């Protein structure tokens, strides 16, 4: 399509087909589990899976929200699957993962937003893979502090929650979330569990200005967020928010320097960077700092 032809050169992906990747792909087939890697057709899947990093999506694949950049289906969510934490742990073990990222759709229909299932999943993974890093990328739980506490009590290695975009565009890009509420979640997390590093991501190309990106960095540092990822937004379909701009690899590199200057312990910044990209290395640097 025209859409794809207009993409700049640096967004075209070189596919490597390592044995690791093929092996994992076969293993996932037939399992009733969802990985973001596959569902979001993440461009990094070969690299990540070869490096034994994967992102599982728990709590079903139907979201109660409908953010304008997101390809996940919206509607009435499915029944909770009580075996899910154990199955994620089992798959992680079979895949030999070194870094497991667990995320979910927003489940505003559940009393705790699914926090207890996040906690159970962290514990189940620890039970089978005591040496693997466990990162959770959580929804905002509608600002419920108890829900956040439930997740933190299970001691993830990284608590990740995305602001996704700059403050001015928040309402437009992710209608049911709030920029300040996301910052508050990150701040509370450091207050409740100071030793757990927090992480947040934004995607570029939805209409933000350069200064607004820098301001977002400052806002995240002000709540002691230590890991940041910055990637290019790509429109999943014509129904989704259009791309306002493609940033160059040089601009991403410059933003990485801006982030490091501001004191983040780790900044992943690049056109194809996604929230969990190189997540394993991020744990290392967070632990060293
Ligand atoms: Fe999966 Fe995240 Fe890697 Fe993409 S960046 S392949 S979603 S682990
Ligand atoms: Fe997608 Fe998350 Fe927004 Fe749901 S809350 S639509 S999964 S970005």
Coordinates of C-alpha atoms in Angstrom, one line a residue, residues 116-215:
X116 CA -4.1 -9.7 41.8
X117 CA -3.6 -11.6 38.6
X118 CA -0.4 -9.6 37.9
X119 CA 0.8 -10.5 41.4
X120 CA 0.0 -14.1 40.9
X121 CA 1.8 -14.2 37.5
X122 CA 4.9 -12.6 39.0
X123 CA 5.0 -15.2 41.7
X124 CA 4.3 -18.1 39.3
X125 CA 7.2 -17.0 37.1
X126 CA 9.5 -16.7 40.1
X127 CA 8.5 -20.2 41.1
X128 CA 9.7 -21.7 37.9
X129 CA 12.4 -19.2 36.8
X130 CA 14.0 -17.8 39.9
X131 CA 16.8 -16.2 37.9
X132 CA 14.7 -14.5 35.2
X133 CA 14.0 -10.8 35.3
X134 CA 10.3 -10.0 35.7
X135 CA 8.9 -6.7 34.4
X136 CA 5.3 -5.7 34.6
X137 CA 3.8 -3.1 32.3
X138 CA 0.7 -2.2 34.2
X139 CA -2.5 -0.1 33.3
X140 CA -3.3 2.8 35.6
X141 CA -5.9 0.8 37.7
X142 CA -7.9 4.0 37.5
X143 CA -5.7 5.5 40.2
X144 CA -6.3 2.7 42.8
X145 CA -3.4 2.8 45.2
X146 CA -4.3 -0.6 46.8
X147 CA -4.2 -2.3 43.4
X148 CA -0.7 -0.8 42.8
X149 CA 0.4 -2.0 46.2
X150 CA -0.8 -5.6 45.4
X151 CA 1.5 -5.7 42.3
X152 CA 4.5 -4.2 44.2
X153 CA 4.2 -6.7 47.0
X154 CA 5.0 -9.5 44.5
X155 CA 8.3 -7.7 43.9
X156 CA 8.7 -7.3 40.1
X157 CA 12.2 -6.3 39.0
X158 CA 10.8 -3.3 37.0
X159 CA 7.5 -1.5 37.4
X160 CA 6.6 -0.1 34.0
X161 CA 3.7 2.2 33.3
X162 CA 3.5 4.2 30.1
X163 CA 2.6 7.9 29.7
X164 CA 2.6 7.1 26.0
X165 CA 2.6 10.8 24.8
X166 CA 3.1 14.3 26.0
X167 CA 0.7 16.0 28.4
X168 CA -1.1 18.1 25.8
X169 CA -2.0 15.2 23.6
X170 CA -2.9 12.7 26.3
X171 CA -6.7 13.2 26.1
X172 CA -6.7 12.9 22.3
X173 CA -4.4 9.8 22.1
X174 CA -5.7 7.8 25.1
X175 CA -9.0 9.1 26.1
X176 CA -9.6 7.3 29.3
X177 CA -6.2 7.7 30.8
X178 CA -4.8 10.9 32.3
X179 CA -1.2 12.1 32.1
X180 CA -1.1 13.3 35.7
X181 CA -2.6 10.1 37.0
X182 CA 0.1 8.1 35.3
X183 CA 2.8 10.3 36.8
X184 CA 1.1 9.9 40.2
X185 CA 1.2 6.1 39.8
X186 CA 5.0 6.2 39.1
X187 CA 5.5 8.5 42.1
X188 CA 3.5 6.3 44.4
X189 CA 5.4 3.2 43.2
X190 CA 8.7 4.8 44.3
X191 CA 7.1 5.7 47.6
X192 CA 5.7 2.3 48.3
X193 CA 8.7 0.3 47.0
X194 CA 11.7 2.6 46.6
X195 CA 14.1 -0.2 45.5
X196 CA 12.0 -1.2 42.4
X197 CA 13.0 0.9 39.4
X198 CA 10.2 2.5 37.4
X199 CA 10.0 2.8 33.7
X200 CA 7.9 4.7 31.2
X201 CA 7.6 5.0 27.4
X202 CA 6.4 7.5 24.9
X203 CA 5.9 7.1 21.2
X204 CA 6.7 9.9 18.8
X205 CA 4.9 11.1 15.7
X206 CA 1.4 11.9 17.1
X207 CA 1.8 15.7 17.0
X208 CA 4.1 16.5 19.9
X209 CA 6.8 19.2 19.7
X210 CA 10.5 18.7 20.6
X211 CA 10.1 20.9 23.7
X212 CA 7.2 18.8 24.9
X213 CA 9.2 15.6 24.6
X214 CA 11.9 17.2 26.8
X215 CA 9.2 18.4 29.2

